[in-house]
Amino acid sequence: VETFLVNSIAMANDSAIVQSIRKAEAVFFPGGDQNDYIANYKGTALGAAIDYLANTKHAPIGGTSAGMAIQGYIYYDGITNVTSSQVLQNPYASATGIHYNDFLHNPFLANTICDTHFNSKGGTTANGITGRQGRLMSFLSRMITDSSLTDVKAIACDEKTAVCIDENGVAMVVGLNKAYFLRQWCDIPETCVAGMSLS
């Protein structure tokens, strides 16, 4: 087992580090700030190596907290750090923080966004929505409205809980708490407009 602290674009393009990652049998991203991963890895040789592991070598790739938040084809960069209350009142409070198909490309996670600390962070809204539930619904609505995506999905985990997806796309939930799987069954959001409440 090797641990790498890759905290710059220069390091993410270092050939020795990249070759070590390409040889890996599995990769795990710890928590922290998902924007650090995005800022330092996106568009680098390391980013390409991670895609190689996921799509060619089919090595397991995992992460906790920020390390999970970066796993989907669609991801929230966390810079604005919005709460459910904020984005339910204005789904565009998250500004340009939602990104599409430009970082990791894990099999089985197309049209999918991942979120963490689902019931423990973000407080409770006036209408009883707890944690990041409302926030994630706003992200899904933005995925439909802004990018005309269909069949959008989300995976969210409580703390001390993991979703493990096998080579056939079958998920298993392990740990102490719950995981949530959301999928679009309706047509489009009724109202997903800047400055107006989401419905």
CSV table of N, CA, C and O in Angstrom, one decimal, residues 53-140:
chain,number,residue,atom,x,y,z
A,53,LEU,N,-7.7,3.5,-14.9
A,53,LEU,CA,-7.9,2.5,-13.9
A,53,LEU,C,-9.4,2.1,-13.9
A,53,LEU,O,-9.8,1.0,-13.8
A,54,ALA,N,-10.3,3.1,-14.0
A,54,ALA,CA,-11.7,2.9,-13.9
A,54,ALA,C,-12.3,2.2,-15.2
A,54,ALA,O,-13.1,1.3,-15.1
A,55,ASN,N,-11.8,2.6,-16.3
A,55,ASN,CA,-12.5,2.2,-17.6
A,55,ASN,C,-11.7,1.1,-18.4
A,55,ASN,O,-12.3,0.4,-19.2
A,56,THR,N,-10.4,1.0,-18.2
A,56,THR,CA,-9.6,0.1,-18.9
A,56,THR,C,-9.2,-1.1,-18.0
A,56,THR,O,-9.4,-2.3,-18.3
A,57,LYS,N,-8.5,-0.7,-16.9
A,57,LYS,CA,-8.1,-1.7,-16.0
A,57,LYS,C,-9.2,-2.3,-15.1
A,57,LYS,O,-9.0,-3.4,-14.5
A,58,HIS,N,-10.2,-1.5,-14.9
A,58,HIS,CA,-11.4,-1.9,-14.1
A,58,HIS,C,-11.0,-2.1,-12.6
A,58,HIS,O,-11.4,-3.0,-12.0
A,59,ALA,N,-10.1,-1.3,-12.1
A,59,ALA,CA,-9.7,-1.3,-10.7
A,59,ALA,C,-10.7,-0.6,-9.9
A,59,ALA,O,-11.3,0.4,-10.3
A,60,PRO,N,-10.9,-1.0,-8.7
A,60,PRO,CA,-11.8,-0.3,-7.8
A,60,PRO,C,-11.3,1.0,-7.4
A,60,PRO,O,-10.1,1.2,-7.2
A,61,ILE,N,-12.2,2.0,-7.4
A,61,ILE,CA,-11.9,3.4,-7.0
A,61,ILE,C,-13.0,3.8,-6.0
A,61,ILE,O,-14.2,3.7,-6.2
A,62,GLY,N,-12.5,4.3,-4.9
A,62,GLY,CA,-13.4,4.6,-3.8
A,62,GLY,C,-13.0,5.9,-3.1
A,62,GLY,O,-12.0,6.5,-3.4
A,63,GLY,N,-13.9,6.3,-2.2
A,63,GLY,CA,-13.5,7.5,-1.4
A,63,GLY,C,-14.6,7.8,-0.3
A,63,GLY,O,-15.7,7.3,-0.4
A,64,THR,N,-14.2,8.6,0.6
A,64,THR,CA,-15.0,9.0,1.7
A,64,THR,C,-15.2,10.5,1.7
A,64,THR,O,-14.3,11.2,1.4
A,65,SER,N,-16.4,10.9,2.0
A,65,SER,CA,-16.7,12.4,2.1
A,65,SER,C,-16.3,13.0,0.7
A,65,SER,O,-16.9,12.7,-0.3
A,66,ALA,N,-15.4,13.9,0.7
A,66,ALA,CA,-15.0,14.6,-0.6
A,66,ALA,C,-14.5,13.5,-1.6
A,66,ALA,O,-14.8,13.7,-2.8
A,67,GLY,N,-14.0,12.4,-1.1
A,67,GLY,CA,-13.5,11.4,-2.0
A,67,GLY,C,-14.7,10.7,-2.7
A,67,GLY,O,-14.5,10.1,-3.8
A,68,MET,N,-15.9,10.7,-2.1
A,68,MET,CA,-17.1,10.1,-2.7
A,68,MET,C,-17.7,11.2,-3.6
A,68,MET,O,-18.2,10.9,-4.6
A,69,ALA,N,-17.7,12.4,-3.1
A,69,ALA,CA,-18.4,13.5,-3.9
A,69,ALA,C,-17.8,13.7,-5.3
A,69,ALA,O,-18.5,14.2,-6.2
A,70,ILE,N,-16.6,13.3,-5.5
A,70,ILE,CA,-16.0,13.4,-6.9
A,70,ILE,C,-16.3,12.2,-7.8
A,70,ILE,O,-15.8,12.3,-8.9
A,71,GLN,N,-16.9,11.2,-7.3
A,71,GLN,CA,-17.0,10.0,-8.1
A,71,GLN,C,-18.0,10.0,-9.3
A,71,GLN,O,-17.8,9.3,-10.2
A,72,GLY,N,-19.0,10.8,-9.2
A,72,GLY,CA,-20.0,10.8,-10.3
A,72,GLY,C,-19.5,11.5,-11.5
A,72,GLY,O,-18.7,12.4,-11.4
A,73,TYR,N,-20.2,11.3,-12.7
A,73,TYR,CA,-19.9,12.0,-13.9
A,73,TYR,C,-20.2,13.5,-13.6
A,73,TYR,O,-19.7,14.4,-14.2
A,74,ILE,N,-21.3,13.7,-12.8
A,74,ILE,CA,-21.7,15.1,-12.4
A,74,ILE,C,-21.3,15.3,-11.0
A,74,ILE,O,-21.4,14.3,-10.2
A,75,TYR,N,-20.7,16.4,-10.6
A,75,TYR,CA,-20.2,16.6,-9.3
A,75,TYR,C,-20.4,18.1,-8.9
A,75,TYR,O,-20.5,19.0,-9.7
A,76,TYR,N,-20.5,18.3,-7.6
A,76,TYR,CA,-20.6,19.6,-7.0
A,76,TYR,C,-19.3,19.9,-6.4
A,76,TYR,O,-18.7,19.1,-5.6
A,77,ASP,N,-18.7,21.1,-6.7
A,77,ASP,CA,-17.4,21.4,-6.3
A,77,ASP,C,-17.3,21.9,-4.9
A,77,ASP,O,-16.2,21.9,-4.3
A,78,GLY,N,-18.4,22.2,-4.2
A,78,GLY,CA,-18.4,22.6,-2.8
A,78,GLY,C,-17.9,24.0,-2.5
A,78,GLY,O,-17.8,24.4,-1.4
A,79,ILE,N,-17.5,24.8,-3.5
A,79,ILE,CA,-16.9,26.1,-3.3
A,79,ILE,C,-18.0,27.0,-2.6
A,79,ILE,O,-17.7,27.7,-1.6
A,80,THR,N,-19.2,27.0,-3.1
A,80,THR,CA,-20.2,27.8,-2.5
A,80,THR,C,-20.8,27.3,-1.2
A,80,THR,O,-21.4,28.0,-0.4
A,81,ASN,N,-20.6,26.0,-0.9
A,81,ASN,CA,-21.0,25.3,0.3
A,81,ASN,C,-22.5,25.6,0.7
A,81,ASN,O,-22.7,26.1,1.8
A,82,VAL,N,-23.4,25.5,-0.2
A,82,VAL,CA,-24.8,25.8,0.0
A,82,VAL,C,-25.5,24.8,0.9
A,82,VAL,O,-25.1,23.7,1.0
A,83,THR,N,-26.5,25.3,1.6
A,83,THR,CA,-27.4,24.4,2.4
A,83,THR,C,-28.7,24.2,1.7
A,83,THR,O,-29.1,24.9,0.7
A,84,SER,N,-29.5,23.2,2.2
A,84,SER,CA,-30.8,22.9,1.6
A,84,SER,C,-31.7,24.1,1.7
A,84,SER,O,-32.4,24.4,0.7
A,85,SER,N,-31.7,24.9,2.8
A,85,SER,CA,-32.5,26.1,2.9
A,85,SER,C,-32.2,27.1,1.8
A,85,SER,O,-33.2,27.6,1.2
A,86,GLN,N,-31.0,27.3,1.5
A,86,GLN,CA,-30.6,28.3,0.5
A,86,GLN,C,-31.0,27.8,-0.9
A,86,GLN,O,-31.6,28.6,-1.7
A,87,VAL,N,-30.8,26.6,-1.3
A,87,VAL,CA,-31.1,26.2,-2.7
A,87,VAL,C,-32.5,25.9,-2.9
A,87,VAL,O,-33.0,25.9,-4.0
A,88,LEU,N,-33.3,25.6,-1.9
A,88,LEU,CA,-34.7,25.4,-2.0
A,88,LEU,C,-35.4,26.7,-2.3
A,88,LEU,O,-36.4,26.8,-3.0
A,89,GLN,N,-34.8,27.8,-1.7
A,89,GLN,CA,-35.3,29.1,-2.0
A,89,GLN,C,-34.8,29.7,-3.4
A,89,GLN,O,-35.5,30.5,-4.0
A,90,ASN,N,-33.7,29.2,-3.8
A,90,ASN,CA,-33.0,29.6,-5.0
A,90,ASN,C,-32.1,28.5,-5.5
A,90,ASN,O,-31.0,28.4,-5.0
A,91,PRO,N,-32.5,27.7,-6.4
A,91,PRO,CA,-31.7,26.6,-6.8
A,91,PRO,C,-30.4,27.0,-7.5
A,91,PRO,O,-29.5,26.2,-7.6
A,92,TYR,N,-30.2,28.3,-7.8
A,92,TYR,CA,-29.0,28.7,-8.4
A,92,TYR,C,-28.1,29.4,-7.4
A,92,TYR,O,-27.1,30.0,-7.8
A,93,ALA,N,-28.4,29.2,-6.1
A,93,ALA,CA,-27.5,29.7,-5.1
A,93,ALA,C,-26.2,29.0,-5.1
A,93,ALA,O,-25.1,29.5,-4.7
A,94,SER,N,-26.2,27.7,-5.7
A,94,SER,CA,-25.0,27.0,-5.9
A,94,SER,C,-24.1,27.5,-7.1
A,94,SER,O,-23.0,26.9,-7.3
A,95,ALA,N,-24.6,28.5,-7.7
A,95,ALA,CA,-23.9,29.2,-8.8
A,95,ALA,C,-23.4,28.2,-9.9
A,95,ALA,O,-24.1,27.3,-10.3
A,96,THR,N,-22.1,28.3,-10.2
A,96,THR,CA,-21.6,27.4,-11.3
A,96,THR,C,-20.9,26.2,-10.6
A,96,THR,O,-20.0,25.5,-11.3
A,97,GLY,N,-21.3,25.8,-9.4
A,97,GLY,CA,-20.6,24.8,-8.7
A,97,GLY,C,-20.9,23.4,-9.2
A,97,GLY,O,-20.3,22.4,-8.7
A,98,ILE,N,-21.9,23.2,-10.1
A,98,ILE,CA,-22.2,21.9,-10.6
A,98,ILE,C,-21.5,21.7,-11.9
A,98,ILE,O,-21.6,22.5,-12.8
A,99,HIS,N,-20.7,20.6,-12.1
A,99,HIS,CA,-19.9,20.4,-13.3
A,99,HIS,C,-20.3,19.0,-13.9
A,99,HIS,O,-20.7,18.1,-13.2
A,100,TYR,N,-20.1,19.0,-15.2
A,100,TYR,CA,-20.6,17.8,-16.0
A,100,TYR,C,-19.5,17.2,-16.8
A,100,TYR,O,-18.9,17.8,-17.7
A,101,ASN,N,-19.4,15.9,-16.6
A,101,ASN,CA,-18.6,15.0,-17.5
A,101,ASN,C,-17.2,15.5,-17.8
A,101,ASN,O,-16.6,15.3,-18.9
A,102,ASP,N,-16.5,16.2,-16.8
A,102,ASP,CA,-15.2,16.7,-17.1
A,102,ASP,C,-14.1,16.3,-16.1
A,102,ASP,O,-13.1,16.9,-16.1
A,103,PHE,N,-14.4,15.3,-15.3
A,103,PHE,CA,-13.4,14.9,-14.3
A,103,PHE,C,-13.3,13.4,-14.3
A,103,PHE,O,-12.8,12.8,-15.3
A,104,LEU,N,-13.8,12.7,-13.3
A,104,LEU,CA,-13.8,11.2,-13.3
A,104,LEU,C,-14.9,10.6,-14.1
A,104,LEU,O,-16.0,11.2,-14.1
A,105,HIS,N,-14.6,9.5,-14.7
A,105,HIS,CA,-15.7,8.8,-15.5
A,105,HIS,C,-15.8,7.4,-15.1
A,105,HIS,O,-15.3,6.5,-15.7
A,106,ASN,N,-16.4,7.2,-13.9
A,106,ASN,CA,-16.5,5.9,-13.4
A,106,ASN,C,-17.7,5.2,-14.1
A,106,ASN,O,-18.7,5.7,-14.3
A,107,PRO,N,-17.4,3.9,-14.5
A,107,PRO,CA,-18.5,3.1,-15.0
A,107,PRO,C,-19.7,3.1,-14.1
A,107,PRO,O,-19.5,3.1,-12.9
A,108,PHE,N,-20.9,3.1,-14.6
A,108,PHE,CA,-22.1,3.0,-13.8
A,108,PHE,C,-22.6,4.3,-13.2
A,108,PHE,O,-23.6,4.3,-12.5
A,109,LEU,N,-21.8,5.4,-13.3
A,109,LEU,CA,-22.1,6.6,-12.6
A,109,LEU,C,-22.4,7.7,-13.6
A,109,LEU,O,-22.3,8.9,-13.3
A,110,ALA,N,-22.7,7.4,-14.9
A,110,ALA,CA,-23.1,8.4,-15.8
A,110,ALA,C,-24.4,9.0,-15.4
A,110,ALA,O,-25.3,8.4,-14.8
A,111,ASN,N,-24.6,10.3,-15.6
A,111,ASN,CA,-25.8,11.1,-15.2
A,111,ASN,C,-26.0,11.0,-13.7
A,111,ASN,O,-27.2,11.1,-13.3
A,112,THR,N,-25.0,10.7,-12.9
A,112,THR,CA,-25.1,10.5,-11.5
A,112,THR,C,-24.3,11.5,-10.7
A,112,THR,O,-23.1,11.8,-11.1
A,113,ILE,N,-24.9,12.1,-9.7
A,113,ILE,CA,-24.1,12.9,-8.7
A,113,ILE,C,-24.1,12.2,-7.4
A,113,ILE,O,-25.1,11.5,-7.0
A,114,CYS,N,-23.0,12.4,-6.6
A,114,CYS,CA,-22.9,11.8,-5.3
A,114,CYS,C,-22.8,12.8,-4.2
A,114,CYS,O,-22.2,13.9,-4.4
A,115,ASP,N,-23.4,12.5,-3.1
A,115,ASP,CA,-23.4,13.5,-2.0
A,115,ASP,C,-23.1,12.7,-0.7
A,115,ASP,O,-23.4,11.5,-0.6
A,116,THR,N,-22.6,13.4,0.3
A,116,THR,CA,-22.2,12.7,1.5
A,116,THR,C,-22.7,13.4,2.8
A,116,THR,O,-23.3,14.5,2.6
A,117,HIS,N,-22.5,12.9,3.9
A,117,HIS,CA,-23.0,13.5,5.2
A,117,HIS,C,-24.5,13.8,5.0
A,117,HIS,O,-24.9,14.9,5.4
A,118,PHE,N,-25.2,12.9,4.5
A,118,PHE,CA,-26.5,13.3,3.9
A,118,PHE,C,-27.5,13.8,5.0
A,118,PHE,O,-28.3,14.7,4.7
A,119,ASN,N,-27.6,13.2,6.1
A,119,ASN,CA,-28.5,13.6,7.1
A,119,ASN,C,-27.9,14.3,8.3
A,119,ASN,O,-28.6,14.8,9.2
A,120,SER,N,-26.6,14.5,8.3
A,120,SER,CA,-25.9,15.1,9.5
A,120,SER,C,-25.5,16.5,9.2
A,120,SER,O,-25.2,17.2,10.2
A,121,LYS,N,-25.3,17.0,8.0
A,121,LYS,CA,-24.9,18.3,7.7
A,121,LYS,C,-26.0,19.1,7.0
A,121,LYS,O,-26.7,18.6,6.2
A,122,GLY,N,-26.1,20.4,7.3
A,122,GLY,CA,-27.0,21.2,6.6
A,122,GLY,C,-28.2,21.7,7.4
A,122,GLY,O,-29.0,22.4,6.9
A,123,GLY,N,-28.4,21.2,8.6
A,123,GLY,CA,-29.5,21.6,9.4
A,123,GLY,C,-30.8,21.1,9.0
A,123,GLY,O,-30.9,20.1,8.2
A,124,THR,N,-31.9,21.8,9.4
A,124,THR,CA,-33.3,21.4,9.1
A,124,THR,C,-34.0,22.6,8.5
A,124,THR,O,-33.9,23.7,9.1
A,125,THR,N,-34.7,22.5,7.4
A,125,THR,CA,-35.4,23.6,6.8
A,125,THR,C,-36.8,23.8,7.6
A,125,THR,O,-37.2,23.0,8.3
A,126,ALA,N,-37.4,24.9,7.2
A,126,ALA,CA,-38.7,25.2,7.9
A,126,ALA,C,-39.8,24.2,7.6
A,126,ALA,O,-40.6,23.9,8.4
A,127,ASN,N,-39.7,23.5,6.4
A,127,ASN,CA,-40.7,22.5,6.1
A,127,ASN,C,-40.2,21.0,6.5
A,127,ASN,O,-40.7,20.1,6.0
A,128,GLY,N,-39.2,21.0,7.3
A,128,GLY,CA,-38.8,19.7,7.9
A,128,GLY,C,-37.8,18.9,7.1
A,128,GLY,O,-37.5,17.7,7.4
A,129,ILE,N,-37.2,19.4,6.0
A,129,ILE,CA,-36.2,18.7,5.2
A,129,ILE,C,-34.9,18.8,6.0
A,129,ILE,O,-34.4,19.9,6.4
A,130,THR,N,-34.3,17.7,6.3
A,130,THR,CA,-33.0,17.7,7.1
A,130,THR,C,-31.8,17.5,6.2
A,130,THR,O,-31.9,17.0,5.1
A,131,GLY,N,-30.7,17.9,6.8
A,131,GLY,CA,-29.4,17.6,6.1
A,131,GLY,C,-29.3,18.2,4.7
A,131,GLY,O,-29.7,19.3,4.5
A,132,ARG,N,-28.8,17.4,3.8
A,132,ARG,CA,-28.6,17.8,2.5
A,132,ARG,C,-29.6,17.3,1.5
A,132,ARG,O,-29.4,17.3,0.3
A,133,GLN,N,-30.8,16.9,2.0
A,133,GLN,CA,-31.8,16.3,1.1
A,133,GLN,C,-32.3,17.4,0.1
A,133,GLN,O,-32.4,17.1,-1.1
A,134,GLY,N,-32.6,18.6,0.5
A,134,GLY,CA,-33.1,19.6,-0.4
A,134,GLY,C,-32.0,20.0,-1.3
A,134,GLY,O,-32.3,20.3,-2.5
A,135,ARG,N,-30.8,20.1,-0.8
A,135,ARG,CA,-29.7,20.5,-1.7
A,135,ARG,C,-29.5,19.5,-2.8
A,135,ARG,O,-29.4,19.9,-4.0
A,136,LEU,N,-29.6,18.2,-2.5
A,136,LEU,CA,-29.4,17.2,-3.6
A,136,LEU,C,-30.6,17.3,-4.6
A,136,LEU,O,-30.4,17.1,-5.8
A,137,MET,N,-31.8,17.5,-4.1
A,137,MET,CA,-32.9,17.7,-5.0
A,137,MET,C,-32.7,18.9,-6.0
A,137,MET,O,-33.0,18.8,-7.1
A,138,SER,N,-32.1,19.9,-5.4
A,138,SER,CA,-31.8,21.1,-6.3
A,138,SER,C,-30.8,20.8,-7.3
A,138,SER,O,-30.8,21.2,-8.5
A,139,PHE,N,-29.8,20.0,-7.0
A,139,PHE,CA,-28.7,19.6,-7.9
A,139,PHE,C,-29.3,18.7,-9.0
A,139,PHE,O,-29.0,18.9,-10.2
A,140,LEU,N,-30.2,17.8,-8.7
A,140,LEU,CA,-30.9,17.0,-9.7
A,140,LEU,C,-31.7,17.8,-10.6
A,140,LEU,O,-31.7,17.6,-11.9
